[in-house]
Amino acid sequence: MASDGGWITASQIPRDVVAGRYRITGRLGRGGMGTVWRATDELLDRQVAVKEMHLPEYGLSEHESSTQRDRALREARSVARIQHPHVVVVYDVVQQDGRPWIVMELVDGRSLAAVLSEDGPLPPREAARIGAAVAGALRAAHDREIQHRDVKPANVLIEQRTGRVVLTDFGIARIPGSATISETGAFVGSPEYTAPERMMPGGGSAGPESDLWSLGALLCAAVDGHSPFHRESIGEIVHAVAIDDIRPPSAVGALLPVVHGLLDRDPARRMAAAEAMTVLTAYAEYGIEPPTPQLVRRPEPDLGADPGADPGAAADVGGPAGRTPADRAGTPQLPTGGGPGPLATRRGRGRRRAGIAVLTVLAVAAGATAAVLVTRGSGGDPAAATTGAPVVRSTAPATTAGPAKPPASSAPHTAPVPAGSTRVEDPKGFSVVLPAGYVRDPEPPRTYYWSADRGFRFGEREQKPDPRGPYGVMHDQDVAGPSANGYKGYRDGVITRTTHRGQEAALWEFTYDGFPNKPGARRTFDLCWTQDGRMYDLWLSAPIARVEQARAIFDEAVASFRPHR
């Protein structure tokens, strides 16, 4: 959680220490569902955010109040299981003074709402970067049948040092098999960011698509300063959301196709989270403008169409128009561009890749064409992953993302070693740049290096080329899931077909539950490629909360890696 500047006097701070260990030191913010406090975890000596839940007590019997408290605790524990790089980390859920308290990571930064208020609207590409991260967080939540239901700028945090984007405040989330804490007869949420189906009678049962509408409104707010449904009264807001013509601000620019795809009043036609992540990532990192609205969105029903016509025929004319909602988790592709590393973005400032793709984009930039295939692990034939996806060509000029640059990894790394890092000469026959203090820990045929605090683990493996190629190797491990290398709790696996130093390569990203002696969700980045008759595999894993730092370390390691052959 981030500070909203609303500090209070010492006399207003709760005197008690929550759960015997979280000492309250100040207020970070207050919303309709609770107050968020800054606190010190005196057991682990770290700063945390503690949310004091405000539950509807007036007019409720003791039994009803107890039920509401138990429900809030159950929901918070469910949300804690998401464990995604762009979802706030939940450390603990406790009860005190008859109220639930949720203990979360303290994000050192500001909310998107504060950024817009203090600095003004964002450029479209920065808005796309933030939107892609939120879309990834929503996909992870929806995969676990959890709906956020309150996606808005105030609930999106941006870490000051790294630029990491974090979706927070699942206080009114919907959990499978449970009514939500807000279902007491009153609407809870932010009307300017609420999907029209949630405003209708029975709207409490609206599906996860409603979160994607909110993302569309958030993108508009990011580039224009406020939601396109901003009005003077609640009645006018509801009318704008449910009935008025939807007019996105001109500031959305190239993001217009995505906004149109998300702000569709028909939930069945609305762009899915993975699709939104695809085009937003491509634009944020490479300047590849999203395809025109008719390529992203399915057309209005043609009442005169032949009912026996092939529903997939529309894909033959260049778009996902003929796909059913179930097809929207299909085969994706993204451009590699000329970025400085497998994970880094050209825009600098520590901004890193946040995307997972779902449709095909063939990018033509500065006279060079490159393509990347990204697919969610499905257990299917990897050879089939290159077929059946619609092709969308970028119409953006080559100068959109700046002059083309060759990937830093396309040649041996010759740049000076950054301050705080060192070039390691491994006796196995390779060298690589890692932060100073990493300690070697070989486990043949793998070689590991651990950071001093045992938080980061770098790994290297060399073997004979596999006839399946790098993508096939990664695909088999993805299908194996938890049994692959002991990755307990394996999830969120994504494989990207790409190139490295001019050779076929595959990038595998995934989350798992960590090590038996060091529990806690971890994110792993793993690049595999074949070079000079050998297959190399480099990876780096780190705690979820340190994922942005891990991206930078991994990029440097990959770019600097030199086999001594």
Short mmCIF file of N, CA and C in Angstrom, two decimals, residues 20 81 150 199 215 330 469 553 559:
data_model
loop_
_atom_site.label_atom_id
_atom_site.label_comp_id
_atom_site.label_asym_id
_atom_site.label_seq_id
_atom_site.Cartn_x
_atom_site.Cartn_y
_atom_site.Cartn_z
N GLY A 20 -0.35 -8.59 18.52
CA GLY A 20 0.83 -8.71 19.35
C GLY A 20 2.15 -8.47 18.64
N ARG A 81 -3.67 -16.20 -1.85
CA ARG A 81 -3.13 -17.31 -2.62
C ARG A 81 -2.79 -16.93 -4.06
N ASP A 150 -13.16 -3.74 -8.05
CA ASP A 150 -12.94 -2.33 -7.72
C ASP A 150 -11.63 -1.84 -8.33
N MET A 199 -24.37 -2.67 -12.52
CA MET A 199 -25.35 -1.67 -12.07
C MET A 199 -26.78 -2.13 -12.29
N LEU A 215 -10.78 -1.82 -16.35
CA LEU A 215 -9.46 -1.57 -16.91
C LEU A 215 -9.54 -0.59 -18.07
N GLY A 330 -6.16 -18.37 -26.75
CA GLY A 330 -5.48 -19.13 -27.79
C GLY A 330 -4.04 -18.76 -27.98
N GLY A 469 14.40 -28.84 -29.90
CA GLY A 469 14.68 -27.41 -29.90
C GLY A 469 14.36 -26.78 -28.56
N ILE A 553 18.67 -8.15 -13.09
CA ILE A 553 19.81 -9.06 -12.90
C ILE A 553 19.83 -10.11 -14.01
N ALA A 559 22.87 -11.10 -21.15
CA ALA A 559 23.64 -10.31 -22.10
C ALA A 559 25.14 -10.52 -21.94
#
